[in-house]
Coordinates of C-alpha atoms in Angstrom, one line a residue:
M639 CA -0.2 0.2 -0.1
T640 CA 1.5 3.3 -1.5
R641 CA 0.9 7.0 0.6
M642 CA -2.6 7.1 -1.3
D643 CA -5.5 6.5 0.0
W644 CA -6.6 4.7 -3.1
P645 CA -5.6 1.0 -3.0
M646 CA -3.2 0.1 -6.2
A647 CA -3.6 -2.8 -8.0
T648 CA 0.3 -2.6 -8.7
S649 CA 3.3 -4.7 -6.6
S650 CA 5.3 -2.1 -4.3
S651 CA 8.3 -2.8 -7.0
R652 CA 7.0 -1.8 -10.0
W653 CA 5.3 1.2 -7.9
D654 CA 8.8 2.2 -7.5
S655 CA 10.0 1.8 -10.6
A656 CA 7.4 4.1 -12.1
R657 CA 8.1 6.9 -9.6
R658 CA 11.5 6.6 -10.6
C659 CA 10.8 9.1 -13.9
P660 CA 13.5 9.7 -16.3
P661 CA 15.2 13.2 -15.8
R662 CA 14.6 15.9 -18.2
S663 CA 17.6 17.0 -20.1
R664 CA 18.8 19.0 -23.1
R665 CA 20.3 16.1 -25.1
H666 CA 17.2 13.5 -24.7
N667 CA 13.4 14.1 -23.6
M668 CA 12.4 10.9 -22.3
A669 CA 8.7 9.4 -21.1
M670 CA 7.6 6.7 -19.2
P671 CA 4.2 4.9 -20.5
Q672 CA 2.5 3.6 -17.5
T673 CA 0.0 0.7 -18.4
P674 CA -0.1 -1.0 -14.6
M675 CA -3.2 -3.6 -14.6
F676 CA -4.2 -3.4 -18.1
A677 CA -0.5 -4.7 -19.5
D678 CA 1.4 -7.5 -17.6
T679 CA 4.8 -5.9 -18.1
G680 CA 7.4 -3.3 -16.1
A681 CA 7.5 0.0 -16.7
T682 CA 9.9 1.0 -19.7
L683 CA 11.3 4.0 -21.3
C684 CA 11.4 5.2 -24.6
S685 CA 13.2 7.6 -26.5
E686 CA 11.5 11.0 -27.8
G687 CA 11.5 9.1 -31.3
D688 CA 9.0 6.0 -29.9
F689 CA 6.9 8.9 -29.5
L690 CA 4.2 8.4 -31.9
L691 CA 4.4 4.7 -31.2
L692 CA 3.1 5.5 -27.7
L693 CA 0.5 7.7 -29.0
R694 CA -0.6 5.1 -31.8
A695 CA -0.8 2.5 -29.2
Q696 CA -4.0 3.9 -28.1
R697 CA -5.5 2.8 -31.3
P698 CA -7.5 -0.2 -31.2
G699 CA -5.8 -2.9 -31.7
C700 CA -3.4 -2.6 -28.9
G701 CA -5.2 -3.4 -26.0
Y702 CA -4.1 -0.3 -23.2
G703 CA -6.4 1.2 -21.6
A704 CA -4.7 4.1 -20.8
V705 CA -0.6 5.4 -21.4
F706 CA 0.5 7.6 -19.0
F707 CA 3.4 10.3 -20.3
R708 CA 6.2 12.0 -18.1
G709 CA 9.6 13.8 -19.1
F710 CA 8.4 15.6 -22.2
E711 CA 8.8 19.2 -22.1
T712 CA 5.3 19.8 -23.0
D713 CA 2.8 22.9 -22.6
T714 CA -1.2 23.3 -23.6
R715 CA -0.1 23.4 -27.4
Q716 CA 1.9 20.5 -27.9
F717 CA -0.6 18.7 -25.9
Q718 CA -3.3 19.3 -28.2
D719 CA -0.9 18.6 -31.4
A720 CA -0.3 15.2 -29.8
L721 CA -4.4 14.3 -29.5
D722 CA -4.5 15.9 -33.1
I723 CA -2.3 13.0 -34.0
L724 CA -3.8 10.3 -32.4
E725 CA -7.6 11.9 -33.4
P726 CA -8.2 14.9 -35.1
E727 CA -12.1 14.5 -34.9
H728 CA -12.9 16.6 -31.5
F729 CA -15.8 15.9 -29.2
E730 CA -18.0 19.0 -28.7
M731 CA -18.0 19.5 -24.7
I732 CA -21.6 19.7 -23.9
D733 CA -24.1 18.6 -21.9
V734 CA -21.7 17.3 -19.2
V735 CA -22.5 16.4 -15.9
T736 CA -19.9 18.7 -14.0
P737 CA -18.9 22.4 -14.9
R738 CA -15.7 22.9 -16.9
S739 CA -14.4 26.1 -18.5
H740 CA -12.7 26.7 -22.2
V741 CA -9.0 27.2 -21.9
R742 CA -8.1 27.2 -25.2
E743 CA -9.5 25.8 -28.6
T744 CA -10.6 22.3 -27.7
L745 CA -9.3 21.9 -24.5
Y746 CA -11.6 22.8 -21.4
T747 CA -10.9 22.5 -17.3
S748 CA -11.5 18.7 -16.5
T749 CA -13.9 20.0 -13.6
Q750 CA -14.8 22.5 -12.0
A751 CA -16.2 20.2 -8.8
H752 CA -15.8 21.8 -5.7
P753 CA -12.2 20.3 -4.8
E754 CA -13.7 18.6 -1.7
I755 CA -15.4 16.3 -4.1
R756 CA -14.3 12.7 -5.1
I757 CA -15.6 12.0 -8.2
A758 CA -16.9 8.3 -8.0
Q759 CA -15.5 6.2 -11.5
H760 CA -17.2 6.9 -14.4
Q761 CA -17.1 6.9 -18.1
E762 CA -17.2 10.3 -19.8
M763 CA -20.7 10.6 -21.3
A764 CA -21.9 7.2 -21.0
Y765 CA -25.4 8.7 -21.3
H766 CA -24.8 9.6 -25.1
V767 CA -25.7 7.6 -27.9
R768 CA -22.0 8.2 -29.1
P769 CA -20.1 8.8 -26.1
P770 CA -16.2 10.3 -26.4
W771 CA -13.7 7.4 -28.0
Y772 CA -10.2 9.0 -26.4
L773 CA -9.7 11.0 -23.2
G774 CA -7.0 13.2 -23.2
F775 CA -5.7 14.6 -19.6
Y776 CA -3.2 17.6 -19.1
C777 CA -1.2 18.6 -15.9
E778 CA -0.4 22.0 -16.1
V779 CA -0.2 23.0 -12.0
P780 CA -0.4 19.9 -10.0
S781 CA -1.8 19.2 -6.5
E782 CA 0.9 17.7 -4.3
G783 CA -0.1 14.7 -2.4
D784 CA -3.8 14.9 -3.6
G785 CA -5.8 15.1 -6.7
F786 CA -5.2 12.0 -8.2
T787 CA -7.4 10.6 -11.4
P788 CA -7.8 6.8 -10.7
V789 CA -8.1 4.9 -13.9
N790 CA -10.2 1.3 -13.8
D791 CA -10.3 -1.9 -16.5
L792 CA -13.6 -2.3 -17.3
R793 CA -12.9 -5.6 -18.8
R794 CA -11.7 -7.0 -15.4
L795 CA -14.6 -5.3 -13.7
G796 CA -17.0 -6.9 -16.8
R797 CA -15.2 -10.4 -15.6
S798 CA -15.9 -10.2 -12.4
A799 CA -19.5 -9.4 -13.0
R800 CA -19.8 -12.0 -15.1
R801 CA -18.4 -14.9 -12.9
L802 CA -20.2 -13.3 -9.5
Y803 CA -23.4 -11.7 -10.9
P804 CA -23.9 -13.4 -14.2
S805 CA -28.1 -12.8 -13.4
V806 CA -27.5 -9.3 -13.5
L807 CA -25.4 -8.9 -16.2
D808 CA -28.1 -10.8 -18.7
R809 CA -30.8 -8.5 -17.7
F810 CA -28.3 -5.8 -18.4
I811 CA -27.4 -7.2 -21.8
E812 CA -31.6 -7.5 -22.0
L813 CA -32.4 -4.4 -21.1
G814 CA -29.7 -1.9 -21.2
V815 CA -29.6 0.9 -18.5
S816 CA -31.5 3.6 -17.8
Y817 CA -30.6 7.3 -17.6
V818 CA -32.9 9.3 -15.7
R819 CA -31.6 13.3 -15.4
N820 CA -33.4 16.2 -13.8
F821 CA -32.2 19.9 -14.2
N822 CA -34.3 21.3 -11.3
K823 CA -33.2 23.2 -8.1
Y824 CA -31.7 20.5 -6.5
S825 CA -29.2 20.0 -9.6
F826 CA -26.1 21.6 -9.8
K827 CA -26.1 22.7 -13.1
S828 CA -28.9 24.3 -15.4
W829 CA -30.1 22.9 -18.6
Q830 CA -29.3 26.7 -19.8
T831 CA -25.3 26.0 -18.0
C832 CA -25.5 21.8 -19.9
W833 CA -26.1 23.0 -23.0
E834 CA -24.7 26.7 -23.6
T835 CA -28.4 28.2 -24.6
T836 CA -31.5 29.6 -23.1
S837 CA -33.6 28.2 -26.0
R838 CA -35.9 25.4 -25.1
A839 CA -36.4 24.8 -28.8
E840 CA -32.5 24.0 -29.4
V841 CA -32.1 22.0 -26.1
E842 CA -34.9 20.0 -27.1
A843 CA -33.8 19.3 -30.7
K844 CA -30.2 18.4 -29.8
L845 CA -32.0 15.8 -27.3
R846 CA -34.1 14.5 -30.0
N847 CA -30.8 14.1 -32.1
D848 CA -29.1 12.3 -28.8
N849 CA -32.1 9.6 -29.1
T850 CA -33.2 11.1 -25.5
E851 CA -36.4 11.7 -24.4
F852 CA -37.8 14.3 -22.1
E853 CA -40.6 16.2 -20.4
W854 CA -40.9 19.8 -19.2
V855 CA -42.1 19.6 -15.7
D856 CA -43.2 22.3 -13.3
G857 CA -42.4 25.2 -15.8
D858 CA -38.6 25.0 -16.1
W859 CA -37.9 22.1 -14.8
L860 CA -36.0 19.6 -17.4
R861 CA -36.1 16.0 -17.0
T862 CA -34.6 13.9 -19.4
F863 CA -34.6 9.7 -20.2
Q864 CA -31.4 7.7 -22.0
R865 CA -31.8 4.4 -22.2
R866 CA -28.4 3.0 -23.2
P867 CA -26.7 -0.1 -24.0
A868 CA -25.0 -1.3 -20.6
V869 CA -22.8 -4.0 -21.8
L870 CA -20.3 -3.9 -24.8
R871 CA -17.9 -6.0 -26.4
D872 CA -14.4 -4.8 -26.9
P873 CA -13.6 -5.3 -30.2
V874 CA -10.2 -6.3 -29.7
S875 CA -10.1 -8.6 -26.6
K876 CA -13.9 -9.6 -27.2
A877 CA -14.1 -9.0 -23.4
E878 CA -17.7 -7.9 -21.7
I879 CA -17.5 -4.3 -20.5
L880 CA -20.0 -3.4 -17.9
Y881 CA -20.3 0.1 -18.9
P882 CA -23.0 2.2 -17.3
S883 CA -21.4 4.6 -14.5
F884 CA -23.0 3.6 -11.3
G885 CA -21.1 5.3 -8.9
I886 CA -22.2 8.9 -10.9
F887 CA -25.7 8.0 -10.7
H888 CA -26.3 7.2 -7.2
H889 CA -27.8 9.1 -4.5
T890 CA -24.8 8.5 -2.4
F891 CA -22.5 10.6 -4.6
L892 CA -25.5 13.1 -5.0
E893 CA -25.5 14.0 -1.3
H894 CA -21.9 13.7 -1.3
I895 CA -21.9 16.6 -4.0
A896 CA -25.1 18.5 -2.0
E897 CA -22.6 18.6 1.3
K898 CA -19.8 20.3 -0.4
M899 CA -21.6 22.5 -2.4
G900 CA -24.7 23.4 0.4
L901 CA -27.5 22.3 -2.0
P902 CA -30.4 21.4 -0.4
P903 CA -31.4 17.0 -0.3
P904 CA -34.4 16.4 -2.9
P905 CA -37.2 15.3 -1.1
S906 CA -37.6 11.9 -3.3
E907 CA -35.5 10.3 -6.0
A908 CA -38.0 11.3 -8.5
E909 CA -36.3 14.6 -8.3
Q910 CA -32.6 13.9 -7.7
A911 CA -30.7 15.3 -10.4
L912 CA -28.8 11.9 -11.6
A913 CA -30.6 8.4 -10.9
C914 CA -30.0 4.9 -13.0
Y915 CA -31.9 1.8 -13.6
F916 CA -32.3 -1.1 -15.9
G917 CA -33.8 -0.7 -19.4
D918 CA -37.5 -1.0 -17.8
G919 CA -37.3 1.6 -15.6
S920 CA -37.3 -1.5 -12.6
P921 CA -34.2 -0.7 -9.6
I922 CA -30.8 -2.2 -9.9
P923 CA -30.0 -4.8 -6.9
E924 CA -28.1 -2.2 -4.4
D925 CA -26.1 -5.3 -3.4
F926 CA -24.7 -5.2 -6.8
R927 CA -24.1 -1.7 -6.9
A928 CA -22.4 -1.9 -3.6
W929 CA -19.9 -4.2 -5.2
V930 CA -19.3 -2.5 -8.1
H931 CA -18.3 0.5 -6.0
G932 CA -15.9 -1.6 -4.0
E933 CA -14.6 -3.4 -6.9
V934 CA -13.8 -0.3 -8.9
L935 CA -11.7 1.3 -5.7
A936 CA -9.9 -1.8 -4.9
T937 CA -8.7 -2.2 -8.6
S938 CA -8.1 1.5 -9.2
V939 CA -4.4 2.7 -10.5
S940 CA -3.5 6.1 -9.3
I941 CA 0.0 8.0 -10.4
P942 CA 0.6 11.8 -8.7
W943 CA 0.5 14.4 -11.2
Q944 CA 3.7 16.4 -12.2
S945 CA 3.8 19.7 -14.4
G946 CA 3.5 18.8 -17.8
D947 CA 2.4 14.8 -17.4
F948 CA -0.2 13.9 -19.6
L949 CA -2.4 10.9 -19.7
L950 CA -4.2 9.1 -22.8
M951 CA -7.1 7.0 -22.0
S952 CA -9.6 4.7 -24.0
N953 CA -13.2 5.9 -23.0
L954 CA -14.1 2.1 -24.0
I955 CA -12.6 -0.1 -21.7
T956 CA -11.2 2.8 -19.0
G957 CA -13.0 4.2 -16.3
H958 CA -11.7 7.3 -14.4
G959 CA -12.1 9.4 -11.3
R960 CA -11.1 12.4 -9.2
T961 CA -9.7 12.3 -5.7
P962 CA -10.0 15.4 -3.3
Y963 CA -7.2 17.9 -3.8
S964 CA -6.0 21.3 -1.5
N965 CA -4.2 23.0 -3.9
L966 CA -6.6 25.7 -5.6
K967 CA -4.3 26.6 -8.0
R968 CA -4.2 23.0 -9.5
A969 CA -5.1 23.3 -13.3
L970 CA -5.7 20.0 -14.5
H971 CA -7.1 20.4 -18.5
A972 CA -9.1 17.9 -20.6
S973 CA -9.8 16.9 -24.4
F974 CA -11.9 14.6 -25.7
R975 CA -11.8 13.1 -29.2
G976 CA -13.4 10.4 -31.4
R977 CA -17.1 9.1 -30.9
L978 CA -18.1 5.2 -29.9
D979 CA -21.0 3.3 -31.4
L980 CA -22.4 2.3 -28.5
R981 CA -25.4 0.4 -30.6
A982 CA -23.1 -1.3 -32.4
L983 CA -20.2 -2.4 -29.5
A984 CA -23.7 -3.5 -27.8
L985 CA -24.8 -5.7 -30.6
A986 CA -21.8 -7.9 -30.7
A987 CA -22.1 -8.1 -26.6
T988 CA -25.9 -9.3 -26.9
T989 CA -24.6 -11.8 -30.1
T990 CA -22.1 -13.4 -28.0
A991 CA -23.1 -12.8 -24.4
G992 CA -21.9 -15.5 -22.1
S993 CA -19.3 -16.9 -24.5

């Protein structure tokens, strides 16, 4: 166990080697890709000439869930250039759960959620029909000793769920998952802020385009319903992927946010900001949700941020979160690229379920 409060899935020797990052020099910029838990290999060093190779390792066919880069003399411009090499298609940063601010061009703050909030492990925009494929995070100013970005392997979660909760997994394959979101006085973002418009007609058009049902409740209160595939099939490993962001869409997370932000608690589940169910609207067993929460905590990997670090990860096979931090000047930026087709991936899961 390390000094971090999130359990590590790596051995102490691998953790020690991971922390001995190569020194910067004028002659050679070195970087160390960090892929603990996702590849059964030790940490390795690569020269600047291997940089493109490492970037392309994030493409389908390699199997890495995340690659962590340290030792390059990078700034926000170079970070964006690196992402352009990986995937030039930029994912528009609207309809996101937590507040964010635009930094430059395709770069945004990773989140502006209260620094004392522990953001549960999740997949970015899993409630969209076509969520982003790749996520990039760049650290401009770190927070010493905290403010980590834990990552977890969704293929591993799927294997464990198949072994321990096969009937629940099969039900998710059959029914999918239903996300319910309320934009009311108990929400931490208004619908106007979420979609960057004050026009109801414009919001409704965007919701229909994303295959989202909606209703207006009591004046300006917007409620949305998004039924999505819950179990996907990784096209590379053929592993089952349990995709719903259970931790975010749960009352315990919302109560945590309300406490830190001084928001009033909703009087009923029907009014809480985020909730999820089986696709037919029936409740997900609480023991299963508790198991998922414990499993992702126990198998997540965290590496302390340093200035200039950046992390590239797949939003298909990798989940991520955020631990609280103390340095209010901390600056972590994000850019999302490409698009996943959940319906196509879910069709593969249905075709080969249980194999």
